CSV table of C-alpha atoms in Angstrom, one decimal:
chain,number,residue,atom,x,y,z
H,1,UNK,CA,-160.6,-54.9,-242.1
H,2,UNK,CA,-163.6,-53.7,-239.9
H,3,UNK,CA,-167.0,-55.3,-240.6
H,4,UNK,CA,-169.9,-54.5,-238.4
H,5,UNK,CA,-172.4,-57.2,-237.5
H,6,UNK,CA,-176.0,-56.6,-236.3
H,7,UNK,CA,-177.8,-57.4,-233.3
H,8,UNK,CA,-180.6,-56.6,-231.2
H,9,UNK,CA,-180.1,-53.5,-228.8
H,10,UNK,CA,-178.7,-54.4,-225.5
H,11,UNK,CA,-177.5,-57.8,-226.5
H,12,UNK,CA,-174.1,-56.0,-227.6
H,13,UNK,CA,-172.1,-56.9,-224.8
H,14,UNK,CA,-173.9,-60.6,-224.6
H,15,UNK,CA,-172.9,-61.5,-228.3
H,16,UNK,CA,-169.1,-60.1,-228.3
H,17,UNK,CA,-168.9,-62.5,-224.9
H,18,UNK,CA,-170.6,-65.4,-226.9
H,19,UNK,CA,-168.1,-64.5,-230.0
H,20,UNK,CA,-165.4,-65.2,-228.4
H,21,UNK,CA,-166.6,-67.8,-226.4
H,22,UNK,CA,-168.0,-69.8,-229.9
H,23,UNK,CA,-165.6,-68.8,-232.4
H,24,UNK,CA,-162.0,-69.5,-232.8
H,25,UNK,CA,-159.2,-66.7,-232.9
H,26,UNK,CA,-158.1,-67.5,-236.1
H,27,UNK,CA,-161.3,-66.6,-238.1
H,28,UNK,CA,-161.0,-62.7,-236.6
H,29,UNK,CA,-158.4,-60.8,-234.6
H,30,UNK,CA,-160.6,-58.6,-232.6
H,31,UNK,CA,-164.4,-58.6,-231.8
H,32,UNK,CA,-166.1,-55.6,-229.6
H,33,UNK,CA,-168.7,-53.3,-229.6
H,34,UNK,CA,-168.0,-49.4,-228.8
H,35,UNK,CA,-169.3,-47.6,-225.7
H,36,UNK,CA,-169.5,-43.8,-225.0
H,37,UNK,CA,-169.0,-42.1,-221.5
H,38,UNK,CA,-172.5,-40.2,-220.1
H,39,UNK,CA,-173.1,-38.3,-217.1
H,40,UNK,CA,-176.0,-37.4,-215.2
H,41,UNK,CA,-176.5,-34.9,-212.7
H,42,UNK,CA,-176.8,-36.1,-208.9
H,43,UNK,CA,-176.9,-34.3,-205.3
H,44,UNK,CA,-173.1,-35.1,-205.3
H,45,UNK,CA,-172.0,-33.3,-208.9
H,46,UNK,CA,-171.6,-35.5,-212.1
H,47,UNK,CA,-172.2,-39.7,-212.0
H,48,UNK,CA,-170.6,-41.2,-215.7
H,49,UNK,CA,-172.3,-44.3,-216.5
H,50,UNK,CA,-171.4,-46.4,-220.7
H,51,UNK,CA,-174.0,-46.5,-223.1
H,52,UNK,CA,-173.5,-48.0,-226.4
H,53,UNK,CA,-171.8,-45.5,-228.9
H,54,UNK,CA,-173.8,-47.6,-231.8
H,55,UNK,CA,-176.7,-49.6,-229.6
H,56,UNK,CA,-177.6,-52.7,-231.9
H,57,UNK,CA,-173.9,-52.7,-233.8
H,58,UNK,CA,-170.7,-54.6,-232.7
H,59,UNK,CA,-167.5,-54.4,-234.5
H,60,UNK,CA,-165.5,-57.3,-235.8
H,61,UNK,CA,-162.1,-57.4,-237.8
H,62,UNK,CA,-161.0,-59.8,-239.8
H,63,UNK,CA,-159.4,-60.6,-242.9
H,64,UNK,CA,-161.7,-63.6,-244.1
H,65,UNK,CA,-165.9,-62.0,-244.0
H,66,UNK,CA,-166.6,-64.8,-245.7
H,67,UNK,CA,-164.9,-67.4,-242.8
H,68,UNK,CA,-166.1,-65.2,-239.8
H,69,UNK,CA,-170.2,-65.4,-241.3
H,70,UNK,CA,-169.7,-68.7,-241.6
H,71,UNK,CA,-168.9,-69.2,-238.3
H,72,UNK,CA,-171.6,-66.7,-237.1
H,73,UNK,CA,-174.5,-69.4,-238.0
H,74,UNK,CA,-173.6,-71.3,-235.5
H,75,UNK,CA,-173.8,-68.3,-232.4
H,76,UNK,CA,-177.5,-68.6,-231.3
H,77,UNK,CA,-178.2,-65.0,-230.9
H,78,UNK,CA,-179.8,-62.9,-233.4
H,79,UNK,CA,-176.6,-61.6,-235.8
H,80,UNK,CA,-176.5,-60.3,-239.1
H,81,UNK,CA,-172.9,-59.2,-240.5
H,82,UNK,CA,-174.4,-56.4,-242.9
H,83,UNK,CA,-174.0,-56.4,-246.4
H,84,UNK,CA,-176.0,-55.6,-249.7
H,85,UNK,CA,-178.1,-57.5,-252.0
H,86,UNK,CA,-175.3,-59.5,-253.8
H,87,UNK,CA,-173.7,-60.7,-250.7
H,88,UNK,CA,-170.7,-58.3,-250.5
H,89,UNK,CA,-169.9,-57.3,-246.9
H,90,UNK,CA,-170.0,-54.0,-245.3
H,91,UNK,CA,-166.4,-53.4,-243.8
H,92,UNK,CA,-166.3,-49.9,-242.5
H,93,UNK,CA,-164.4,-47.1,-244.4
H,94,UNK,CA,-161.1,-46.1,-244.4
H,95,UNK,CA,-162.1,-42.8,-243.3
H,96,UNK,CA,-164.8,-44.3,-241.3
H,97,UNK,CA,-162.0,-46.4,-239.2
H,98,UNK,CA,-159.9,-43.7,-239.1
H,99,UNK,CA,-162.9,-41.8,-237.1
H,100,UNK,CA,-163.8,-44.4,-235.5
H,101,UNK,CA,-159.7,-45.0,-234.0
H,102,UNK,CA,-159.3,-41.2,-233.4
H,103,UNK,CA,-162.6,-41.4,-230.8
H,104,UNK,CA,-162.3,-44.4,-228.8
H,105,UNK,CA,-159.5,-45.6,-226.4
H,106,UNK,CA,-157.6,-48.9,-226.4
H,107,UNK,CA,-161.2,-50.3,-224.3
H,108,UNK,CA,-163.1,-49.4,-226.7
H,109,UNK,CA,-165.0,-46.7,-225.1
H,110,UNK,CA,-165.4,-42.3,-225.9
H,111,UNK,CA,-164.5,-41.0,-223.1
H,112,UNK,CA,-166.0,-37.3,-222.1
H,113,UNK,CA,-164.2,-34.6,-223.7
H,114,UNK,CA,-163.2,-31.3,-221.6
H,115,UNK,CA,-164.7,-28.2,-223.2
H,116,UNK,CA,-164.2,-24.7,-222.7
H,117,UNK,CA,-166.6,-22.4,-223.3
H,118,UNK,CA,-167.4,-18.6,-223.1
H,119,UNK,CA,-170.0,-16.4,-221.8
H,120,UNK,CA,-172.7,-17.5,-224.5
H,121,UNK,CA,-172.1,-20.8,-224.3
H,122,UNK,CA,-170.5,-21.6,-227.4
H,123,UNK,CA,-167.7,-24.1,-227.0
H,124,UNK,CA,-164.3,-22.3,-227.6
H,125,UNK,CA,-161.6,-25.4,-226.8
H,126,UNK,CA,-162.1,-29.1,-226.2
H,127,UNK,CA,-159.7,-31.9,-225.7
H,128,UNK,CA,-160.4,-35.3,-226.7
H,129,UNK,CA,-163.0,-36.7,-229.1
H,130,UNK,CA,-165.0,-33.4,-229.0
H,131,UNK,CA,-161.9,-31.3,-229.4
H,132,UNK,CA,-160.8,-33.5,-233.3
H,133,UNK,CA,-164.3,-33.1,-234.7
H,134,UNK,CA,-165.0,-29.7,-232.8
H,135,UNK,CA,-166.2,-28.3,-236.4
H,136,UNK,CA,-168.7,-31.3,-237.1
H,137,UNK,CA,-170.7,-30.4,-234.0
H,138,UNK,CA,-174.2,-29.9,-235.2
H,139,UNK,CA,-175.6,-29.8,-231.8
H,140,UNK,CA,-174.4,-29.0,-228.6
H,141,UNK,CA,-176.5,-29.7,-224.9
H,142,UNK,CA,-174.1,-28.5,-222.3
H,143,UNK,CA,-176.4,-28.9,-219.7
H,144,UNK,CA,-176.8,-32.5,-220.2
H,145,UNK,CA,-173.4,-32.6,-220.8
H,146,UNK,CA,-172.8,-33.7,-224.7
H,147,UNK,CA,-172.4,-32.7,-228.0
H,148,UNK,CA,-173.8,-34.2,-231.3
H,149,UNK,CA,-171.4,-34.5,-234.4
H,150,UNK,CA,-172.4,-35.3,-238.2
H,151,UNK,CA,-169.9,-38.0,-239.6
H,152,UNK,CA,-170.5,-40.7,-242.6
H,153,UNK,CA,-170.9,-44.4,-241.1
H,154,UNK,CA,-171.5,-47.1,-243.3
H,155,UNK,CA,-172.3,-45.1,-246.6
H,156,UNK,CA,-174.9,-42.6,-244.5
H,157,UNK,CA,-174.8,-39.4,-242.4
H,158,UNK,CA,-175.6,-40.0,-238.5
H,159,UNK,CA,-175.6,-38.2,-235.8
H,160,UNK,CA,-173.4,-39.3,-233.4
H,161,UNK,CA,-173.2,-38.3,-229.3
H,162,UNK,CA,-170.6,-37.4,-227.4
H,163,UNK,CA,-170.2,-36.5,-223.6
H,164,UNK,CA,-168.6,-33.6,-222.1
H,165,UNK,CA,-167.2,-32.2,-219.5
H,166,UNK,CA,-167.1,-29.0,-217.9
H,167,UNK,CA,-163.8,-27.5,-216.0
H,168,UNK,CA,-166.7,-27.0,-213.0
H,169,UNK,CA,-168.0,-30.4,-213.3
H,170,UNK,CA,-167.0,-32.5,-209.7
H,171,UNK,CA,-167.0,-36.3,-210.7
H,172,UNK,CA,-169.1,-38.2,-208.2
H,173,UNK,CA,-167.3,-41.3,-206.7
């Protein structure tokens, strides 16, 4: 199962390195932290640049919680494998991993969805990310080149970005 573990913003990539580094294989099968696909506008056309899909969250899975936080006392980063008042642990959804599995590649990483749109600016097609949860967009900012979806993650609502792409957009080398 997935369990998500908390640490401070910007240490993602650190912690997964010292994870692996610290902790044997046989207490998880797979430790990572998800990253989307941005873009921002230059002289030469589009630049994409990772950001952290969930900034302060990495992803761990493993059959024995219990095991794996045991063995997360002795990383010396600030972790926190998240769980409620009577010690049970937070493993993500079914649904939640199914959404979670249906955005992100093999790396780990949302890449930038194509969109269509039409002469108001309302996006008709997408591929991608953008293009399965097209009717959970809340928000769309095709100018800075992403949309915003509504999906449950661990038991609450969040808003959750994604980048775009348009069919006129030139990637920058």
């Amino acid at each position: 199962m997935w369990y998500v573990i908390q640490t401070r913003t910007g240490d993602e990539e650190k912690l997964v390195g010292l994870i692996e580094k610290m902790i044997s294989k046989k207490h998880y099968k797979e430790c990572f932290c998800m990253n989307r696909e941005c873009a921002r506008k230059t002289e030469k056309g589009y630049e994409t640049f990772l950001r952290p899909l969930f900034p302060a969250y990495i992803f761990v899975v493993t059959d024995s919680p219990r095991q794996m936080y045991l063995e997360l006392k002795r990383v010396p980063k600030l972790t926190k494998l998240l769980s409620d008042e009577e010690d049970t642990f937070f493993c993500v959804s079914k649904e939640e991993e199914i959404f979670l599995k249906n955005v992100q590649n093999q790396e780990h990483i949302v890449r930038r969805s194509l969109v269509e749109v039409d002469e108001e600016g309302t996006i008709v097609s997408a591929d991608g990310a953008v293009g399965v949860y097209l009717r959970h967009v809340v928000r769309q900012r095709l100018r800075k080149r992403y949309v915003c979806v509504e999906q449950e993650f661990l038991g609450e609502k969040r808003k959750i970005y994604l980048g775009i792409k348009l069919k006129e957009d030139r990637e920058a080398n």
